[in-house]
mmCIF file of C-alpha atoms in Angstrom:
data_model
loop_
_atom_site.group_PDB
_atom_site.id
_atom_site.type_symbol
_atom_site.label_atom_id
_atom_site.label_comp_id
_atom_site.label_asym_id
_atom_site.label_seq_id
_atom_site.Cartn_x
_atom_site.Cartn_y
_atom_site.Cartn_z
ATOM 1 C CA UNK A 1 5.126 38.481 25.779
ATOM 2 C CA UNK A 2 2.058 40.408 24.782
ATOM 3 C CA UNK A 3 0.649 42.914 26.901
ATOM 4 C CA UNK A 4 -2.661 41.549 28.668
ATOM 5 C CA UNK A 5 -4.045 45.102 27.214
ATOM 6 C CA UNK A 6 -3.235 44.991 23.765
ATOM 7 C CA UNK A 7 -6.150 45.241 20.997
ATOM 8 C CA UNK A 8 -5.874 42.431 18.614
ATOM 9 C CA UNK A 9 -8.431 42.531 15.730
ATOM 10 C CA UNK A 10 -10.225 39.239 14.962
ATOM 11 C CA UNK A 11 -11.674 38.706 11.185
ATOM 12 C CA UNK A 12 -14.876 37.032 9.793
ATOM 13 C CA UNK A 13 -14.629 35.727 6.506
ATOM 14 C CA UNK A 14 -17.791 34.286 6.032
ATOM 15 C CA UNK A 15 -21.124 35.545 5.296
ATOM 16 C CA UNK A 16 -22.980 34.441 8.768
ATOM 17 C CA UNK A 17 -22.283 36.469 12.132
ATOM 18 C CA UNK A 18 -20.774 35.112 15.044
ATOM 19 C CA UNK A 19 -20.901 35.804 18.661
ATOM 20 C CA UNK A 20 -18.626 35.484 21.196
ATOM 21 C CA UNK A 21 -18.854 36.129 24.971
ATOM 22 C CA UNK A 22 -16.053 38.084 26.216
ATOM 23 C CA UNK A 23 -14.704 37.971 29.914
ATOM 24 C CA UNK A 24 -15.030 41.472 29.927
ATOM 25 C CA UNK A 25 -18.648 41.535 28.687
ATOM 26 C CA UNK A 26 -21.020 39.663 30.148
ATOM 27 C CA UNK A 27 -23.267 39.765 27.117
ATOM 28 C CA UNK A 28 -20.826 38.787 24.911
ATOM 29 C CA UNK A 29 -19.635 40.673 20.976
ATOM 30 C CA UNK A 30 -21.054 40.019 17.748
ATOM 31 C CA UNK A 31 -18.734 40.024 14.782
ATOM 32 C CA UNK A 32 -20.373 40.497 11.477
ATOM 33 C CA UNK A 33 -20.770 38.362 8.557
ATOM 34 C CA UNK A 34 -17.737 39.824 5.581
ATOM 35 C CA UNK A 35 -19.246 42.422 3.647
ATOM 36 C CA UNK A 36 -17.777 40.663 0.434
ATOM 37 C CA UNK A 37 -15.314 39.057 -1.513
ATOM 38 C CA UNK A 38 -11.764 39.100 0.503
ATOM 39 C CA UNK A 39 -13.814 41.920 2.329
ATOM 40 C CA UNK A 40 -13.792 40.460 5.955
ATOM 41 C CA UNK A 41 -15.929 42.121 9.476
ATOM 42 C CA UNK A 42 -13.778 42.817 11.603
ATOM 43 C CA UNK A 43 -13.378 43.859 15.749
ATOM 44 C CA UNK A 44 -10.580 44.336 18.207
ATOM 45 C CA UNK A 45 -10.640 42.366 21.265
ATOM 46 C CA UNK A 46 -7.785 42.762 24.082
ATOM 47 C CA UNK A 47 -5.792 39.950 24.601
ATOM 48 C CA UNK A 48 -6.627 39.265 28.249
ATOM 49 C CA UNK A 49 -10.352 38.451 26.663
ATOM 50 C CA UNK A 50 -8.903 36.792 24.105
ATOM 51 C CA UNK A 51 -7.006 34.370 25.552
ATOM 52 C CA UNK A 52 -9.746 32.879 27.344
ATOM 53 C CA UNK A 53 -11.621 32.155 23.620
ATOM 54 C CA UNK A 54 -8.664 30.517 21.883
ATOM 55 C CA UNK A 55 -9.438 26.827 22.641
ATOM 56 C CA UNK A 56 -13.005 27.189 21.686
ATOM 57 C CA UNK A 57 -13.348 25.979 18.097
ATOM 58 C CA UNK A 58 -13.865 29.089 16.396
ATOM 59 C CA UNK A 59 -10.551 29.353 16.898
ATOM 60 C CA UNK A 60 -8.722 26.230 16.592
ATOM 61 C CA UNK A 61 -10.606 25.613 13.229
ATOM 62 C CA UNK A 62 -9.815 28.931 11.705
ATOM 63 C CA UNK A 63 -13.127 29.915 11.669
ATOM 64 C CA UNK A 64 -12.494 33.350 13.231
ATOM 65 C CA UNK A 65 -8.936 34.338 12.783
ATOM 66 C CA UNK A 66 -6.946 36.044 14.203
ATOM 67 C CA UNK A 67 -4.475 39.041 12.871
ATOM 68 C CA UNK A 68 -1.412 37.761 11.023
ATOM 69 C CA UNK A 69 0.901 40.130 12.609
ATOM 70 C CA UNK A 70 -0.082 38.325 16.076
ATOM 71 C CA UNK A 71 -1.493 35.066 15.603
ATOM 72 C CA UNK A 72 1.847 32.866 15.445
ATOM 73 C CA UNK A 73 2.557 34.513 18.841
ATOM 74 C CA UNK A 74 -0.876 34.182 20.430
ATOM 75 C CA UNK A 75 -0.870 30.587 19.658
ATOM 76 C CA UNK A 76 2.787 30.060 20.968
ATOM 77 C CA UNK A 77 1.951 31.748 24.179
ATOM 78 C CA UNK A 78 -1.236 29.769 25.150
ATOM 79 C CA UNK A 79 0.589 26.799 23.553
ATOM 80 C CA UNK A 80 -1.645 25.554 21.183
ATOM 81 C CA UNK A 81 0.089 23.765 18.143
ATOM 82 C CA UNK A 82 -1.900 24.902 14.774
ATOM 83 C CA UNK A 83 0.855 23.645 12.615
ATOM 84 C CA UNK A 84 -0.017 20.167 13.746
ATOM 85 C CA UNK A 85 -4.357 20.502 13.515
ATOM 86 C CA UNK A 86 -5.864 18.497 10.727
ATOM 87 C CA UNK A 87 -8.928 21.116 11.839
ATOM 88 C CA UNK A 88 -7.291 24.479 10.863
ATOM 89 C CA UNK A 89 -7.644 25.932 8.057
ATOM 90 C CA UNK A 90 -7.864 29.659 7.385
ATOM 91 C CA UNK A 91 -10.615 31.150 4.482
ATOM 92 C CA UNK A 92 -8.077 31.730 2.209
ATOM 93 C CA UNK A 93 -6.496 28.054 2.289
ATOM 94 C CA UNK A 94 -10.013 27.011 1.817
ATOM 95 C CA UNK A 95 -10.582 28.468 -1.260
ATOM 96 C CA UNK A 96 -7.180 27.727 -2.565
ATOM 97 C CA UNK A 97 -8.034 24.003 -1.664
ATOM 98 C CA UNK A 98 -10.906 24.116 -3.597
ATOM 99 C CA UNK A 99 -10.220 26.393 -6.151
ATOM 100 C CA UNK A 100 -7.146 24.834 -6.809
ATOM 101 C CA UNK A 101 -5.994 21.293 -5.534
ATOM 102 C CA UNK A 102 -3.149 19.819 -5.205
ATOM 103 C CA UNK A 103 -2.249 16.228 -4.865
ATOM 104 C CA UNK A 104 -2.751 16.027 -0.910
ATOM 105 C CA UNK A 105 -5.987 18.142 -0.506
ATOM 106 C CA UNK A 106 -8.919 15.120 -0.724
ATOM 107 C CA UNK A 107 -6.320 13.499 2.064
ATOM 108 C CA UNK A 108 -6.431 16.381 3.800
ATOM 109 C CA UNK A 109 -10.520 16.750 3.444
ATOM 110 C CA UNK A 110 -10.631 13.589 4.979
ATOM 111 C CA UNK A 111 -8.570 13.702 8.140
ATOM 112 C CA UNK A 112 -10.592 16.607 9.144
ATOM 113 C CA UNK A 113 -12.733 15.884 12.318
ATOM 114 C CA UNK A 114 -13.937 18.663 13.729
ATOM 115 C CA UNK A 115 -18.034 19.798 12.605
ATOM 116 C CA UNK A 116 -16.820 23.426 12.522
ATOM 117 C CA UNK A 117 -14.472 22.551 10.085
ATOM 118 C CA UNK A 118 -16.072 20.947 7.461
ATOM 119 C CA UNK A 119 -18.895 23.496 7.568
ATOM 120 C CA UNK A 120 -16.739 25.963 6.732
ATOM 121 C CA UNK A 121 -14.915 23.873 3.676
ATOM 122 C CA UNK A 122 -18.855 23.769 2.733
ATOM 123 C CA UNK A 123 -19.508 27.283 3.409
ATOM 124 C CA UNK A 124 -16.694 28.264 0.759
ATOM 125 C CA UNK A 125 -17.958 25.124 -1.572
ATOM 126 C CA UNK A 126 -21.163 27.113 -1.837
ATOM 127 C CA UNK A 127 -19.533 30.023 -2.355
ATOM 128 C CA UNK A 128 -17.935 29.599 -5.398
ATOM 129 C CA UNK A 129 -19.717 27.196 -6.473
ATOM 130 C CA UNK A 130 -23.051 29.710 -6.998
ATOM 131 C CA UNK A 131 -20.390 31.612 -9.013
ATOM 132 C CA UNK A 132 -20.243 30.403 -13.095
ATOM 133 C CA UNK A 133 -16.699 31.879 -13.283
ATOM 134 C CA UNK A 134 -15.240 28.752 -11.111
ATOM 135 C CA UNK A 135 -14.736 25.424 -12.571
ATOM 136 C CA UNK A 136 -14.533 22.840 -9.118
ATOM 137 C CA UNK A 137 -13.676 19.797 -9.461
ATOM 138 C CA UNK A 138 -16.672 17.213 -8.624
ATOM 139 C CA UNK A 139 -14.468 14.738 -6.750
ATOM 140 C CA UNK A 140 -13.389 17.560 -4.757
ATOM 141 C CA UNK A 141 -17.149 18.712 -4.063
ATOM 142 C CA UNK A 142 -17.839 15.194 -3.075
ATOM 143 C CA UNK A 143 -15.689 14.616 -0.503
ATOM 144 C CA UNK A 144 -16.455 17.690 1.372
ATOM 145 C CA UNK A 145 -20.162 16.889 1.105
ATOM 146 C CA UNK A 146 -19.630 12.585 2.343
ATOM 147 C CA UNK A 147 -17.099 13.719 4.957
ATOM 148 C CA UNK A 148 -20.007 16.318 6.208
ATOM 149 C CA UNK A 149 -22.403 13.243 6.333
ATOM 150 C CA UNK A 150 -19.956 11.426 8.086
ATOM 151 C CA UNK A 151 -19.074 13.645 10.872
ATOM 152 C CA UNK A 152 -22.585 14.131 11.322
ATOM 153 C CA UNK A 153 -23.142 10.819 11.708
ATOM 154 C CA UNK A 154 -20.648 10.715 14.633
ATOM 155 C CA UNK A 155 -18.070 8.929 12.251
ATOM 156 C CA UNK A 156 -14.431 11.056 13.303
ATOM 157 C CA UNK A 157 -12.166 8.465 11.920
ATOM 158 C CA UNK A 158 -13.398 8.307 8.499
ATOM 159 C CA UNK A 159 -14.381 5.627 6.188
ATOM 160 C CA UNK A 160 -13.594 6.975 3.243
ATOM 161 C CA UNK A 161 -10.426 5.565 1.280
ATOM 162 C CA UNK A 162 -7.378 7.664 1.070
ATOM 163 C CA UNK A 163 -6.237 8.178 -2.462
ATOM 164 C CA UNK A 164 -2.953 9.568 -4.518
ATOM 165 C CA UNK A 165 -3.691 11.718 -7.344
ATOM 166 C CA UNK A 166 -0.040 13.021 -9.003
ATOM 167 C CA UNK A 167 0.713 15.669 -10.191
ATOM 168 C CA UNK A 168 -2.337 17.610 -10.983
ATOM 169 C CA UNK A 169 -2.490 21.057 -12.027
ATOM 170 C CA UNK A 170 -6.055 21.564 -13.225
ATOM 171 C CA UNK A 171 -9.648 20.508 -12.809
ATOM 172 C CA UNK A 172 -10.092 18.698 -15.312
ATOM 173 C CA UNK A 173 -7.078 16.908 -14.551
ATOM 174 C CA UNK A 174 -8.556 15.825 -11.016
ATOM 175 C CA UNK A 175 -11.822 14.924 -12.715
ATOM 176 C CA UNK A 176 -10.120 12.878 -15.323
ATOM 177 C CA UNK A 177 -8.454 10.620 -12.383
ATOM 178 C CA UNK A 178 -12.174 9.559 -11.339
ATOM 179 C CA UNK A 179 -12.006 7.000 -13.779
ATOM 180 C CA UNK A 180 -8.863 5.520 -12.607
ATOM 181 C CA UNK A 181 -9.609 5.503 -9.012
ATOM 182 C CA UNK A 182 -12.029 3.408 -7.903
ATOM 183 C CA UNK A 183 -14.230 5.094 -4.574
ATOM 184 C CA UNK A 184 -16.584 2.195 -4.343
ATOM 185 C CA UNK A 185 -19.081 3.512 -6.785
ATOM 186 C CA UNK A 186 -20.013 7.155 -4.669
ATOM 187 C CA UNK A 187 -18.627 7.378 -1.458
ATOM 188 C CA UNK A 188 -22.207 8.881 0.061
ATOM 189 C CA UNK A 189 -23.863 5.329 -0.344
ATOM 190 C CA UNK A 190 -21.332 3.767 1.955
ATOM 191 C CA UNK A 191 -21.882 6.534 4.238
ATOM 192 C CA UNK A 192 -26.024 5.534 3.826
ATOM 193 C CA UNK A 193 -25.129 2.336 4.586
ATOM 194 C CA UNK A 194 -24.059 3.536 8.077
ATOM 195 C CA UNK A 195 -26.466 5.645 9.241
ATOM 196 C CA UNK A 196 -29.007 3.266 11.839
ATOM 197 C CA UNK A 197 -31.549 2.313 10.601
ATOM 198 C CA UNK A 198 -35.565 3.597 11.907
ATOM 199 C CA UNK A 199 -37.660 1.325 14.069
ATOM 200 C CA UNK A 200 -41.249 2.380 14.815
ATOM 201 C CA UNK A 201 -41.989 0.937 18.483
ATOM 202 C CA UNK A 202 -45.501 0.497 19.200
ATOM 203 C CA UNK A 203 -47.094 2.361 21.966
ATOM 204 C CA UNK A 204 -48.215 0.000 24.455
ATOM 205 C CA UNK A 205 -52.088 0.792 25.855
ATOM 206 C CA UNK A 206 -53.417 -0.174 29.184
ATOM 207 C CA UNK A 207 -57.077 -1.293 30.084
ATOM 208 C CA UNK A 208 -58.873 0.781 32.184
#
């Protein structure tokens, strides 16, 4: 069991600061956005604090995380289940998703359901994508983008069709498959087609 005192540090991989409000501190910490490239901020919160934050979904969607050498454990002791989340996904998976897919990761793009989580697969699209050195695949790119519309359209189960792609090993290997696999033209019009549609409603006046 982990002693309610011990310091575990807590990493930000992205480029935007978070806060969080600490039992401990009534004005809650601010952990920085990374300094760079696998160059995460970083600060050390004691476990008493932290187990009151670990159901809050900076948490259960990766987007803090928390220190290898302890996170299995803290998990297991508040008894949340990670290895079953279609939410969590550390930075690092992220990029390897992205960077490098394999045959299950637009499956696993569209299970996700949380808002947090699909921010952050859009946060590391960006990322890479604003650097010419990485070659992502389009289809890849896509989904992130129409599953983003679609959870913020309220849609959690999504609409989008689950495909098999075998045996890939490159980009252009995904990209080739587009023509193969049909995705109803572009996935974002069906999500159009969902969102309500705007009524104007007249203002009613009253006679003096």
């Amino acid at each position: 069991m982990i002693n309610k005192l011990e310091e575990i540090e807590i990493f930000n991989y992205y480029d935007n600061p978070m806060y969080i409000k600490l039992n401990s501190n009534s004005y809650g910490d601010k952990i920085e956005g990374a300094y760079g490239e696998d160059d995460p901020a970083s600060i050390f919160i004691a476990y008493q604090d932290l187990k009151g934050l670990l159901k809050s979904e900076v948490f259960t969607t990766g987007a803090l995380e928390i220190d290898e050498q302890w996170r299995d454990q803290v998990f297991k002791e508040n008894r949340i289940d990670i290895s079953r989340s279609t939410d969590y996904y550390t930075y690092n998976q992220i990029k390897e998703m992205i960077l490098n897919p394999k045959e299950d990761t637009i499956n696993k793009i569209v299970a996700i359901r949380s808002k947090i989580a699909i921010e952050n697969f859009k946060k590391v699209l960006l990322k890479f994508k604003n650097q010419s050195q990485y070659d992502i695949s389009s289809r890849i790119e896509e989904y992130i983008e129409t599953r983003q519309m679609e959870i913020d359209l309220g849609i959690l189960k999504s609409k989008l069709p689950i495909i098999e792609i075998e045996k890939y090993k490159t980009v252009a290997d995904v990209n080739e498959v587009e023509g193969e696999v049909e995705l109803a033209d572009k996935p974002k019009e069906e999500i159009k087609k969902a969102t309500p549609k705007k009524t104007t409603v007249k203002k009613a006046t009253t006679s003096k």
